[in-house]
CSV table of C-alpha atoms and ligand atoms in Angstrom, one decimal:
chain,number,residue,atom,x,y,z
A,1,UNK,CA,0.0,0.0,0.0
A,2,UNK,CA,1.0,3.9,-0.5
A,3,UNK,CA,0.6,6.3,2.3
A,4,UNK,CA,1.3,10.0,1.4
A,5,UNK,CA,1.9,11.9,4.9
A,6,UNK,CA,1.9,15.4,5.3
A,7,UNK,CA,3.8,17.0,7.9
A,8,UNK,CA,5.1,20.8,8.1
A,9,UNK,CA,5.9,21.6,11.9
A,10,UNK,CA,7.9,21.0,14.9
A,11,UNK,CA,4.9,18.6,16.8
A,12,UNK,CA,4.1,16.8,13.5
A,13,UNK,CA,8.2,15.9,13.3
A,14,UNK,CA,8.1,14.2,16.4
A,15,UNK,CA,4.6,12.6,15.6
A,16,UNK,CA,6.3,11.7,12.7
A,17,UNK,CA,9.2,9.8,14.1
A,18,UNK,CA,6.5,7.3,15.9
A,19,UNK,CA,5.1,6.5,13.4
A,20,UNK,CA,7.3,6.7,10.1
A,21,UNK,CA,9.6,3.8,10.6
A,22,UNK,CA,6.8,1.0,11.4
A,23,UNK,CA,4.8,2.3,8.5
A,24,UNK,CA,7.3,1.7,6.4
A,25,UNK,CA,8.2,-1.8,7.7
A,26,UNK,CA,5.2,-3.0,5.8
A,27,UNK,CA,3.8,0.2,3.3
A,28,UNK,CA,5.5,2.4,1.5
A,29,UNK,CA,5.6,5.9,2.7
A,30,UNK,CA,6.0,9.7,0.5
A,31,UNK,CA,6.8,12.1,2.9
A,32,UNK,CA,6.0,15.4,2.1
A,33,UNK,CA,7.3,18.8,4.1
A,34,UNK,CA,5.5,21.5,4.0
A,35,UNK,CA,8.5,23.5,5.4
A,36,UNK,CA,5.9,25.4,7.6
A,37,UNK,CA,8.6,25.5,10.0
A,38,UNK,CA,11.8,26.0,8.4
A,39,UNK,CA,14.5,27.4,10.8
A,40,UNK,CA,16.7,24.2,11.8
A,41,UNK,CA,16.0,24.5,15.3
A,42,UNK,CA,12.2,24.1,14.5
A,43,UNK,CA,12.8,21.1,11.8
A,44,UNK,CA,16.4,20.0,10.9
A,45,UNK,CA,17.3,19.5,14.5
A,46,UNK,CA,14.1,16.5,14.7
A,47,UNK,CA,14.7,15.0,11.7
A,48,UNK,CA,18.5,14.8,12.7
A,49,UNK,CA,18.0,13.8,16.5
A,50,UNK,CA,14.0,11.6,16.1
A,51,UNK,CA,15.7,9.8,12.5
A,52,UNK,CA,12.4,10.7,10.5
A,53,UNK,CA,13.3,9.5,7.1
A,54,UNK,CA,13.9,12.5,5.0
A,55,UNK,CA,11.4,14.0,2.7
A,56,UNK,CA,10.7,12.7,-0.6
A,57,UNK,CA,8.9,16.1,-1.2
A,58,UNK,CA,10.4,19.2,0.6
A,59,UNK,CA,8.7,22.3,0.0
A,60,UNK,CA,8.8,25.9,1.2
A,61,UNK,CA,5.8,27.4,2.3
A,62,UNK,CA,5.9,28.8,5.8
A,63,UNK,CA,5.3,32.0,7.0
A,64,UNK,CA,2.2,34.6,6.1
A,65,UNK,CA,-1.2,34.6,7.6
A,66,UNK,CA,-3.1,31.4,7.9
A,67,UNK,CA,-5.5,31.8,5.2
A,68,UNK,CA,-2.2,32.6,3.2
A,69,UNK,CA,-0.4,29.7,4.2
A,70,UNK,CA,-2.9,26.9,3.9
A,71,UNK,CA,-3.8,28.1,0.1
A,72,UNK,CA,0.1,27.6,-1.1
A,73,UNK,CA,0.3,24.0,0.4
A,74,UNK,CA,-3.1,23.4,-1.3
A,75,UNK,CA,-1.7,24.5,-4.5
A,76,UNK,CA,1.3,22.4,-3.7
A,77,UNK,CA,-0.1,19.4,-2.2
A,78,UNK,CA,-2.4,18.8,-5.4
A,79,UNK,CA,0.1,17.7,-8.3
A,80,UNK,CA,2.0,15.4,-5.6
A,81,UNK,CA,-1.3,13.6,-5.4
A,82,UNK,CA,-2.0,13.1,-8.6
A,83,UNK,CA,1.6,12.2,-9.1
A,84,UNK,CA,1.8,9.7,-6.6
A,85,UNK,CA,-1.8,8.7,-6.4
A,86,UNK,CA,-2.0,7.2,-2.8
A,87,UNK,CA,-4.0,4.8,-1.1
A,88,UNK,CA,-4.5,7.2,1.8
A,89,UNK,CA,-2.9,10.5,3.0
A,90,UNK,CA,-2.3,10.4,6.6
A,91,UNK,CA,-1.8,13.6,8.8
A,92,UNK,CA,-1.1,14.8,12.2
A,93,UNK,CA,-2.6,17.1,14.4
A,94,UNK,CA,-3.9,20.5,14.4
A,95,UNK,CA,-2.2,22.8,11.7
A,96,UNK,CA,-2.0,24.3,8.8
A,97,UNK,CA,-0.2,21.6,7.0
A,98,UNK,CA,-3.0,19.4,8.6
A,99,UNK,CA,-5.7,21.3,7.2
A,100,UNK,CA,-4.1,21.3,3.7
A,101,UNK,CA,-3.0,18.0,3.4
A,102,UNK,CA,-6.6,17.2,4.2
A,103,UNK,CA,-8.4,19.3,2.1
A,104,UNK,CA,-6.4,18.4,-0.6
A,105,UNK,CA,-6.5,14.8,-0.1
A,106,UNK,CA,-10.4,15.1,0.1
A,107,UNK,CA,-10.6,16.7,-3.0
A,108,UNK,CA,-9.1,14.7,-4.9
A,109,UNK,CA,-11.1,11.4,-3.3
A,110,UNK,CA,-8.0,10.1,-1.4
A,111,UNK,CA,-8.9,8.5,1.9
A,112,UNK,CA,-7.6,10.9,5.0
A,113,UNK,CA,-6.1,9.5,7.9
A,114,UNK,CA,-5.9,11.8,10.9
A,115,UNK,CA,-3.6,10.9,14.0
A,116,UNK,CA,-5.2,12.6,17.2
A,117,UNK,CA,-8.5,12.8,16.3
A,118,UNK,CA,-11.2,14.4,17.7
A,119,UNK,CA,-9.3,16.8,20.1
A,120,UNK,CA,-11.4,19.6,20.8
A,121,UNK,CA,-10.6,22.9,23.3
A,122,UNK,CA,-14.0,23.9,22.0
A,123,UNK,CA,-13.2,27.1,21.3
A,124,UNK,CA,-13.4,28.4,17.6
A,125,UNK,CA,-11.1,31.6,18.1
A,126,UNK,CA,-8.1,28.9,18.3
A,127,UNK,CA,-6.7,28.3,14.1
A,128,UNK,CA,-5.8,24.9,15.3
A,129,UNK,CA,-9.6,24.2,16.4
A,130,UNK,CA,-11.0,25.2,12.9
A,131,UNK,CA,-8.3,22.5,11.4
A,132,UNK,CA,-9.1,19.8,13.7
A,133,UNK,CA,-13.0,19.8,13.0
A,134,UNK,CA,-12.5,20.2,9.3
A,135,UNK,CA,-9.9,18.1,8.9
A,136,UNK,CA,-12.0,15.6,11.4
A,137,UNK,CA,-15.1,15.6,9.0
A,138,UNK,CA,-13.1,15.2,6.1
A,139,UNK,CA,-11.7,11.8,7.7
A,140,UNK,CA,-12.1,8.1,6.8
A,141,UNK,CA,-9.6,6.9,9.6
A,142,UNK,CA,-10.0,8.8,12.9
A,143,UNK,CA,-7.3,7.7,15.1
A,144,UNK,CA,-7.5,8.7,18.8
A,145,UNK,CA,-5.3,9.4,21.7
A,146,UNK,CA,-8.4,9.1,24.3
A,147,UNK,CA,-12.1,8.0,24.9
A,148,UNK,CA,-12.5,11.6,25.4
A,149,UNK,CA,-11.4,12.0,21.6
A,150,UNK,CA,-13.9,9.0,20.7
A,151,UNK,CA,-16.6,10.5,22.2
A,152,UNK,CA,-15.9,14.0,20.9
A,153,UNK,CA,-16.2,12.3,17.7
A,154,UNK,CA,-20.0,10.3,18.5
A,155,UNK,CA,-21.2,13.3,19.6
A,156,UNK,CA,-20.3,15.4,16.0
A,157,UNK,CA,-21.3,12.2,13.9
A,158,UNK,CA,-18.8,12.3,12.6
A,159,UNK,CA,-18.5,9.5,9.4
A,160,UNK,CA,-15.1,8.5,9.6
A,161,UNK,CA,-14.2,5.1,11.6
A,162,UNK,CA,-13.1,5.7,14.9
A,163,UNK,CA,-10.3,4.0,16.2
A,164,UNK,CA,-8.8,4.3,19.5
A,165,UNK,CA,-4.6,4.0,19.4
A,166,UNK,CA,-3.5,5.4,22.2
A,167,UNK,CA,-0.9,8.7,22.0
A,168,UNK,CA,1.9,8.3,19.2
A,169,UNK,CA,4.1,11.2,21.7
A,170,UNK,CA,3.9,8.8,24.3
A,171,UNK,CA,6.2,6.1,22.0
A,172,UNK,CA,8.4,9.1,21.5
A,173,UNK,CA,8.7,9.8,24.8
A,174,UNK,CA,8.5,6.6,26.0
A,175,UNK,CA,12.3,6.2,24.0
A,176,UNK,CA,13.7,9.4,24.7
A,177,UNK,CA,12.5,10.8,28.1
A,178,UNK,CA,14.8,8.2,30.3
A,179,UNK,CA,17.9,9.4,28.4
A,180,UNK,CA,17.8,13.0,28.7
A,181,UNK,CA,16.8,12.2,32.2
A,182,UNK,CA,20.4,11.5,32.3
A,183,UNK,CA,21.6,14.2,30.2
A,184,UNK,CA,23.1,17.2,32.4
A,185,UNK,CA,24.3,19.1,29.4
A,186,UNK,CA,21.4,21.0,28.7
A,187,UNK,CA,21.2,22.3,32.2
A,188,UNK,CA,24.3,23.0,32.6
A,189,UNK,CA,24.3,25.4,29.4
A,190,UNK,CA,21.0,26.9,31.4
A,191,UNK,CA,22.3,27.6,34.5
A,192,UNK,CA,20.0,25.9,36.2
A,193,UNK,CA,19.8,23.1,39.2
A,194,UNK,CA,17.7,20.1,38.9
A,195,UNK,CA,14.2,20.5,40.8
A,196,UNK,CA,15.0,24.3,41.4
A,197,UNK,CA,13.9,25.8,37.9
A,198,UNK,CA,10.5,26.0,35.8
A,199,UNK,CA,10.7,25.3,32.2
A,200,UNK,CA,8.0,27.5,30.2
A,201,UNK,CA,6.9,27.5,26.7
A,202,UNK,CA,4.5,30.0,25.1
A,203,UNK,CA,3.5,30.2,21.6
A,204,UNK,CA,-0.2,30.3,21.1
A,205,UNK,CA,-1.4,32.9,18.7
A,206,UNK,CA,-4.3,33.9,21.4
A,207,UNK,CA,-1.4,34.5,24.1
A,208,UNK,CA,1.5,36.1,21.9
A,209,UNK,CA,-0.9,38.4,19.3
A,210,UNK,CA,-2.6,40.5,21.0
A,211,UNK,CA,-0.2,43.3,22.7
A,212,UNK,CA,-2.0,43.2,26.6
A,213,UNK,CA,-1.9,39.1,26.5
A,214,UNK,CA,1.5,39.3,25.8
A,215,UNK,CA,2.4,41.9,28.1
A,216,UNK,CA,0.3,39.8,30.8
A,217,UNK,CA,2.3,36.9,29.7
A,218,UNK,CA,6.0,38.7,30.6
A,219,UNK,CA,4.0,40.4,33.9
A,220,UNK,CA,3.5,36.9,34.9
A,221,UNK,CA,7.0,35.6,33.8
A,222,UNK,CA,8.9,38.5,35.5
A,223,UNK,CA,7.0,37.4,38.7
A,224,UNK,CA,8.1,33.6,39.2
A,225,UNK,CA,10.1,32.8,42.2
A,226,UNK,CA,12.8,30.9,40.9
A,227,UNK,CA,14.9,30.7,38.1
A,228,UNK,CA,12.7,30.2,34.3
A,229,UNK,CA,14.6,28.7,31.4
A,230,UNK,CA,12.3,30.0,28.2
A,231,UNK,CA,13.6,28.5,25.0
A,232,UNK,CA,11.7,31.3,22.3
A,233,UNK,CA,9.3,29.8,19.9
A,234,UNK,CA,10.4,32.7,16.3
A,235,UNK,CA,6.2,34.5,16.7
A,236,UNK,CA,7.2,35.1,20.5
A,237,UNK,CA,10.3,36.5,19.8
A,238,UNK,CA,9.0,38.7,17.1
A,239,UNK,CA,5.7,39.6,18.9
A,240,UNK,CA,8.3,40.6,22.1
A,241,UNK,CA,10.5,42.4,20.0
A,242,UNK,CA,8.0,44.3,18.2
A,243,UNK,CA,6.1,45.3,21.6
A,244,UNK,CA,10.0,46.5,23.5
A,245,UNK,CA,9.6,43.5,25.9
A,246,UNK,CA,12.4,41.4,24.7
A,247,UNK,CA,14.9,43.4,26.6
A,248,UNK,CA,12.6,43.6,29.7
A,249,UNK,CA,12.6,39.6,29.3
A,250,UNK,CA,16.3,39.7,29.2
A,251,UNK,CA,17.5,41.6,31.9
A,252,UNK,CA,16.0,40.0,34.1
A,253,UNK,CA,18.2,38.0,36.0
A,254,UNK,CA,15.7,34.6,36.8
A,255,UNK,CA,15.2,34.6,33.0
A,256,UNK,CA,17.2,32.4,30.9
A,257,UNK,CA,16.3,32.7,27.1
A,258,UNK,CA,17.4,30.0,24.8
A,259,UNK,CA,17.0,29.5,20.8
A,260,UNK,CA,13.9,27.2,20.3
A,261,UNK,CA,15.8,23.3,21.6
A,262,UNK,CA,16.2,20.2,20.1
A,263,UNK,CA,13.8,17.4,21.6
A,264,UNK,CA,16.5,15.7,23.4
A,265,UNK,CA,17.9,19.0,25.3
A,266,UNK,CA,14.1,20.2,25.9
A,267,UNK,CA,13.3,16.6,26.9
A,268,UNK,CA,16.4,16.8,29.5
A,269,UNK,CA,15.2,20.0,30.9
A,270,UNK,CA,11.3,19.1,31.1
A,271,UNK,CA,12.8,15.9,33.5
A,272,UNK,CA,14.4,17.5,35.9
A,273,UNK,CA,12.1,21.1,36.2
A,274,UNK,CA,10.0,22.0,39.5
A,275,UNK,CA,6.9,22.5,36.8
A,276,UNK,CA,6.2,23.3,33.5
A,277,UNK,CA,5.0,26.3,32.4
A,278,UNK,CA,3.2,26.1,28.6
A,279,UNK,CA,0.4,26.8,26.5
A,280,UNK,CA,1.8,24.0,23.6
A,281,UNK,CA,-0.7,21.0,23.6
A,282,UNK,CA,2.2,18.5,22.8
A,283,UNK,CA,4.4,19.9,26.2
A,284,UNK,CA,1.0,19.5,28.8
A,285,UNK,CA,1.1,16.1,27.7
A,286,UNK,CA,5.2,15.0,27.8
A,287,UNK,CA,5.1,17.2,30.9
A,288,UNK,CA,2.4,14.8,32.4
A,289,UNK,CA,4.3,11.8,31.3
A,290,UNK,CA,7.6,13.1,33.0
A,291,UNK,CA,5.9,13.2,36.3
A,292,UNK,CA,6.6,17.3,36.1
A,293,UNK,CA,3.3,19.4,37.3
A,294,UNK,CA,2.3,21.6,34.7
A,295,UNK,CA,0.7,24.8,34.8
A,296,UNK,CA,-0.9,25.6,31.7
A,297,UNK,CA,-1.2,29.3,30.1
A,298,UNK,CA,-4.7,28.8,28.7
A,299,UNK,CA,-8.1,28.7,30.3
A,300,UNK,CA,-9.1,25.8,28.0
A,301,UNK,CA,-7.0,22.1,26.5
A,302,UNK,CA,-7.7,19.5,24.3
A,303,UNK,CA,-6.1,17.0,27.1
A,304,UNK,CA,-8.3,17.5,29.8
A,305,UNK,CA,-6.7,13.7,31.7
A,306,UNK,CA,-4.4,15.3,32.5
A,307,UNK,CA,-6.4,18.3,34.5
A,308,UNK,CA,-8.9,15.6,36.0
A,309,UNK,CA,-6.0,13.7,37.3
A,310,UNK,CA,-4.7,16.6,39.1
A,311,UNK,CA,-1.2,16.9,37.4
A,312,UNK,CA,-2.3,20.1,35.0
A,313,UNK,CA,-4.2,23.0,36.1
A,314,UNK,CA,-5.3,25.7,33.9
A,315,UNK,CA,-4.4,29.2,34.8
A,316,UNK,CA,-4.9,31.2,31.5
A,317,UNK,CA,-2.5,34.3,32.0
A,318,UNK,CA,-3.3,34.3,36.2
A,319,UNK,CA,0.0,35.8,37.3
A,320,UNK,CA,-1.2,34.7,41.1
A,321,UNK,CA,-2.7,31.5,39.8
A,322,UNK,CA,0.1,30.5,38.2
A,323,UNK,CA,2.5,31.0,41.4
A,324,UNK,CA,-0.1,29.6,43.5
A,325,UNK,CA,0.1,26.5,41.0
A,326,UNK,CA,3.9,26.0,41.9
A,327,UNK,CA,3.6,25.2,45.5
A,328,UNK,CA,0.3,22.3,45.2
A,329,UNK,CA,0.4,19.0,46.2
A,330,UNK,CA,1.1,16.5,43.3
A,331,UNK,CA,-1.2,13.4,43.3
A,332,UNK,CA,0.5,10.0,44.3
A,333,UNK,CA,-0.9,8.4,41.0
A,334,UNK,CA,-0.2,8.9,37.3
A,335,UNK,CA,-2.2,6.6,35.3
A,336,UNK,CA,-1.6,5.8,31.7
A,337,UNK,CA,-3.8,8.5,30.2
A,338,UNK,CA,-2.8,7.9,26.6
A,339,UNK,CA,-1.7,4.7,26.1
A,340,UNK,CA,1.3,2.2,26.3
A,341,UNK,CA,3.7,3.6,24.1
A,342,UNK,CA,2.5,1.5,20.8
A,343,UNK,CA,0.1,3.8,19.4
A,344,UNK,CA,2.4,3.8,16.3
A,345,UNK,CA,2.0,0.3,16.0
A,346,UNK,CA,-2.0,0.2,16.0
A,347,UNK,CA,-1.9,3.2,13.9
A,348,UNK,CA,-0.4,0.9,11.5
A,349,UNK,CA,-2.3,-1.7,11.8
A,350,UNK,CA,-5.7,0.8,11.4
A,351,UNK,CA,-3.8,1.7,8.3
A,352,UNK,CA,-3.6,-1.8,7.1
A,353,UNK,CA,-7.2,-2.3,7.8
A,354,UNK,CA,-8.3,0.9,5.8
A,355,UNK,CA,-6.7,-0.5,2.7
A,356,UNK,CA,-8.2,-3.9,2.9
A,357,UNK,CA,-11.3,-2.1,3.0
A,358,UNK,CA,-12.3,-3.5,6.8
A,359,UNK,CA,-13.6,-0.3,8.5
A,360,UNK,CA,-12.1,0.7,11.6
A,361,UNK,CA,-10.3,-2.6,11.5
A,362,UNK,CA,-13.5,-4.3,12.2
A,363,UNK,CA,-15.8,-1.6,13.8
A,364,UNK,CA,-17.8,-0.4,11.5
A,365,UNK,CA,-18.7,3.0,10.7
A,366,UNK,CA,-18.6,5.3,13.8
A,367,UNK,CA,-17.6,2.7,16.4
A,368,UNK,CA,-14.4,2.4,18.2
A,369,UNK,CA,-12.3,-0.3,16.7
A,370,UNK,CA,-10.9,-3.3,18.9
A,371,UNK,CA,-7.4,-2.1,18.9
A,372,UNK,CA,-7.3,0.5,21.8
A,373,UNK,CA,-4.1,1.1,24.4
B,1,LIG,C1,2.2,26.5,14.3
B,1,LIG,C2,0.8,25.9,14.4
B,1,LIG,C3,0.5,25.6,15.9
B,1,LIG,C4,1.6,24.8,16.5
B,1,LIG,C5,3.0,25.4,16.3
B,1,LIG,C6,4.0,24.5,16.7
B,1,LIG,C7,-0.9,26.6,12.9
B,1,LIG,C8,-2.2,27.5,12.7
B,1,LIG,N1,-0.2,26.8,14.0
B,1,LIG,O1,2.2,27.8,15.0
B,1,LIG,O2,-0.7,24.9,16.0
B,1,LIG,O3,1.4,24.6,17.9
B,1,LIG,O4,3.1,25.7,14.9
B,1,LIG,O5,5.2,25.1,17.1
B,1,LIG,O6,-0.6,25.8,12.0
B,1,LIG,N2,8.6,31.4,12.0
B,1,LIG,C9,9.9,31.5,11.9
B,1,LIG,N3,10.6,30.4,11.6
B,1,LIG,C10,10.0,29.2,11.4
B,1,LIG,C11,8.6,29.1,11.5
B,1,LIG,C12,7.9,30.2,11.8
B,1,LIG,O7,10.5,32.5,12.1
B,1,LIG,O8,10.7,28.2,11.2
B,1,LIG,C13,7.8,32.6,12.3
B,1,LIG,C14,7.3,33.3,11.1
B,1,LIG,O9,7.3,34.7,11.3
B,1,LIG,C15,5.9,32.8,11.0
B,1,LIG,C16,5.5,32.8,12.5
B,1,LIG,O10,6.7,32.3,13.1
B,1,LIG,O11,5.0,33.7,10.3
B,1,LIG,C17,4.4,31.8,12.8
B,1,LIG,O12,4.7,30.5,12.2
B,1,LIG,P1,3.4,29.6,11.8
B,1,LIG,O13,4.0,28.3,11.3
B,1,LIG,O14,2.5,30.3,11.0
B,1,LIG,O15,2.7,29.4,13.2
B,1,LIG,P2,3.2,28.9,14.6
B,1,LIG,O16,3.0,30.0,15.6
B,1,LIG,O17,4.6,28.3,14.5
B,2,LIG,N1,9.8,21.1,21.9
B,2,LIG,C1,11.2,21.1,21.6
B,2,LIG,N2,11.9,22.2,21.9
B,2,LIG,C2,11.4,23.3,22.3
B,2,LIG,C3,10.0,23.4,22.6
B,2,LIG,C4,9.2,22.2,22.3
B,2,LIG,O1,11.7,20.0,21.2
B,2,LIG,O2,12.1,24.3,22.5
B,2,LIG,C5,9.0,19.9,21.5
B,2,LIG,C6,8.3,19.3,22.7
B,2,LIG,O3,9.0,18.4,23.4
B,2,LIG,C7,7.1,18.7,21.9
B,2,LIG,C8,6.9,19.5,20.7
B,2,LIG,O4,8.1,20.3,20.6
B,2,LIG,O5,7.4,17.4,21.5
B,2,LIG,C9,5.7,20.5,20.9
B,2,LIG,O6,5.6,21.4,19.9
B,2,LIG,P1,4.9,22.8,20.1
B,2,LIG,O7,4.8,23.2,21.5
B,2,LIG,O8,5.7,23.7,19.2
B,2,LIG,O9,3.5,22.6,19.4
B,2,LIG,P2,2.1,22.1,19.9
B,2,LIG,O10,2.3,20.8,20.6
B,2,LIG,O11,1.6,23.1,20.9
B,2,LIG,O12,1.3,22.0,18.7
C-alpha cells in the first residue's frame, strides 16, 4: 500500500518519528514537508535527533497569515497527489499543514487518515480548532489518543471510523524521556539546578498576538520565584521584539532565554524542572508523562486527563494563579492517560485495515475499533 503523509511543523516531526519507521516496515511511505517550519532549530534539529526519514517532497511554504499559508500548500499538495496517487494520506494534528493536506487529499477522493483525532478545546477563536474539525469531518480513519477523543467524535457524527490507538508522543517519549533524564548538558548550558527551575513554553497565537496578552504573559514571567529557562518559539520572539519587551525579558536576572531546543535538550530540561509552564498541547502532555506538574497558560486544552488527574491545572495568564500553581500538592498516581507507548503500531495496523477495506479494522462505521491502548 501507498501512504502520502503530510507533515510541516515541529509537533508533526516528532509525531512523525512514531510512526514513520513502522509504516514503512510494511507500506511504502512519500513524505511530504510543508516546510511550515523551516529554521533548523524548528525542523532540521528533529529530523536529525527523532531519525524521521527524509522527505521525498520538501517544500517551502511557511510564514504569512493562515489563510495565506494553507492556500500555497493546497496549490502544492495537489500535483503530488495526482503524481503519486495514494491509497491514503495520513496527517497529524492540528495545523495548517494538517488542514491542507486534508483538504487536498479530500478533493481529490484520497482517503484521510488523521492521528489525534477528535481533540477539541472547544473554542473556535483557536486556528488549530478550525483545522481539527475540518480536517476531522473530512476523515475516513480517525485515530484517537483518548475516549474523550472518541466520544468527541459520537457526539459530531462524525462519518469516519473511529479507532482508538493510544498517544503516538507517548512512544516518542517513552524512548527518549529516560535518556535525557540523564543528560546534564542541557542544564548545565542553562544555569539551572535540577528540581530548582521552571521550564516554560508560550506560543499560542491567542497568548502572543494580542499586545496586553503578551504583556500579561511577561507580567507573569517576571513574577516567578525561581529561576525560568524560556527556550523562544520565532512569533514570540517577534511579537516581544515588536512590543520593547524582549529586553525587559532579558535583563531580568531569573530569566534564561534560549533558541527554540532540540527534543533531546528540551526533553532533558522538562525531567528535571520544578513544573512546567506552557500553552503547547504536545508539552502538557510529555510534561504529564515526565511526572513534572504543569501549569498551563490557557483557560481551556484539548487534554483534559491530565487536569482531571490533578497533574495540569489551567491558569490562562493568572500571574497569582500561576505561582499559587507551583507550590500544590502533586497526586501520588499517574495513570496511563494515553496509552502504552505503541500507538504507532495500532496506527499501523488501522492503516492496514483501511486499505483492505475492513472499517475501523473491524468496527464499522462510527464505532471504536478493537485495537485500543
Ligand atoms: C504553528 C501551528 C501551531 C503549533 C505550532 C508548533 C498553525 C495554525 N499553527 O504555529 O498549532 O502549535 O506551529 O510550534 O498551524 N517562523 C519562523 N521560523 C520558522 C517558523 C515560523 O521565524 O521556522 C515565524 C514566522 O514569522 C511565522 C511565524 O513564526 O510567520 C508563525 O509561524 P506559523 O507556522 O504560521 O505558526 P506557529 O506559531 O509556528
Ligand atoms: N519542543 C522542543 N523544543 C522546544 C519546545 C518544544 O523540542 O524548545 C518539543 C516538545 O518536546 C514537543 C513539541 O516540541 O514534543 C511540541 O511542539 P509545540 O509546543 O511547538 O507545538 P504544539 O504541541 O503546541 O502544537
Amino acid at each position: 500500500m501507498r501512504f502520502v503523509t503530510v507533515i510541516g511543523n515541529r509537533p508533526q516531526f516528532v509525531k512523525a518519528a512514531a510512526v514513520s519507521r513502522v509504516l514503512r516496515e510494511q507500506h511504502e511511505e512519500l513524505l511530504v514537508n510543508t516546510g511550515q517550519h523551516y529554521d533548523d532549530e524548528l525542523s532540521t534539529i528533529f529530523v536529525t535527533e527523532l531519525g524521521i526519514p527524509r522527505p521525498e517532497h520538501q517544500l517551502s511554504l511557511g510564514s504569512g497569515s493562515n489563510t495565506a499559508q494553507t492556500a500555497r500548500m493546497l496549490t502544492a499538495i495537489e500535483p503530488i497527489l495526482a503524481d503519486a496517487r495514494p491509497d491514503a494520506v495520513l496527517v497529524y494534528g492540528d495545523t495548517n499543514s494538517t488542514l491542507a493536506g486534508a483538504l487536498a487529499a479530500a478533493q481529490a477522493g484520497v482517503p484521510i487518515a488523521h492521528v489525534e483525532a477528535g481533540m477539541r478545546s472547544f473554542d473556535r477563536r483557536m486556528p488549530e480548532e478550525l483545522n481539527r474539525v475540518l480536517t476531522d469531518h473530512m476523515s475516513q480513519l480517525l485515530l484517537c489518543s483518548s475516549q474523550t477523543a472518541i466520544d468527541n467524535l459520537a457526539r459530531e457524527h462524525a462519518v469516519g471510523d473511529r479507532v482508538l490507538v493510544g498517544d503516538v508522543m507517548v512512544d516518542v517519549a517513552q524512548l527518549f524521556q529516560p535518556r535525557a533524564a540523564a543528560d546534564d548538558v542541557p542544564l548545565r548550558d542553562a544555569g539551572v539546578e535540577p528540581g530548582q527551575y521552571v521550564l516554560v513554553t508560550a506560543h499560542r497565537a491567542g497568548n502572543v498576538d494580542d499586545p496586553g496578552r503578551l504583556r500579561a504573559l511577561v507580567d507573569l514571567l517576571l513574577a516567578l520565584p525561581l529561576p525560568a529557562v524560556l527556550p523562544l518559539h520565532p512569533r514570540t520572539g517577534a511579537r516581544l521584539d515588536a512590543a520593547g519587551l524582549l529586553d525587559t525579558l532579558q535583563s531580568a536576572d531569573h530569566i534564561r532565554l534560549t533558541p527554540p531546543l532540540g527534543y533531546l535538550a528540551f526533553t532533558a530540561l522538562l525531567t528535571r524542572a520544578r513544573a512546567m509552564l506552557t500553552d503547547s498541547g504536545g508539552v502538557q502532555k510529555e510534561a504529564y508523562l515526565a511526572g513534572v506538574p504543569c501549569i498551563t497558560l490557557r483557560d481551556t486544552t484539548e487534554w483534559v486527563e491530565t487536569v482531571d488527574s490533578g497533574w495540569n491545572v489551567l491558569v490562562d495568564l493568572d500571574r497569582d494563579a500561576a505561582i499559587a500553581a507551583l507550590d500544590r500538592t502533586m497526586p501520588a498516581a499517574r495513570p496511563e492517560l494515553y496509552g502504552d507507548g505503541h500507538a504507532a503500531e495500532r496506527v499501523v495496523a488501522a492503516l492496514g485495515a483501511l486499505a483492505t477495506g475492513v472499517p475501523g479494522a473491524g468496527g464499522g462505521p462510527g464505532a471504536a475499533g478493537p485495537v485500543g491502548p
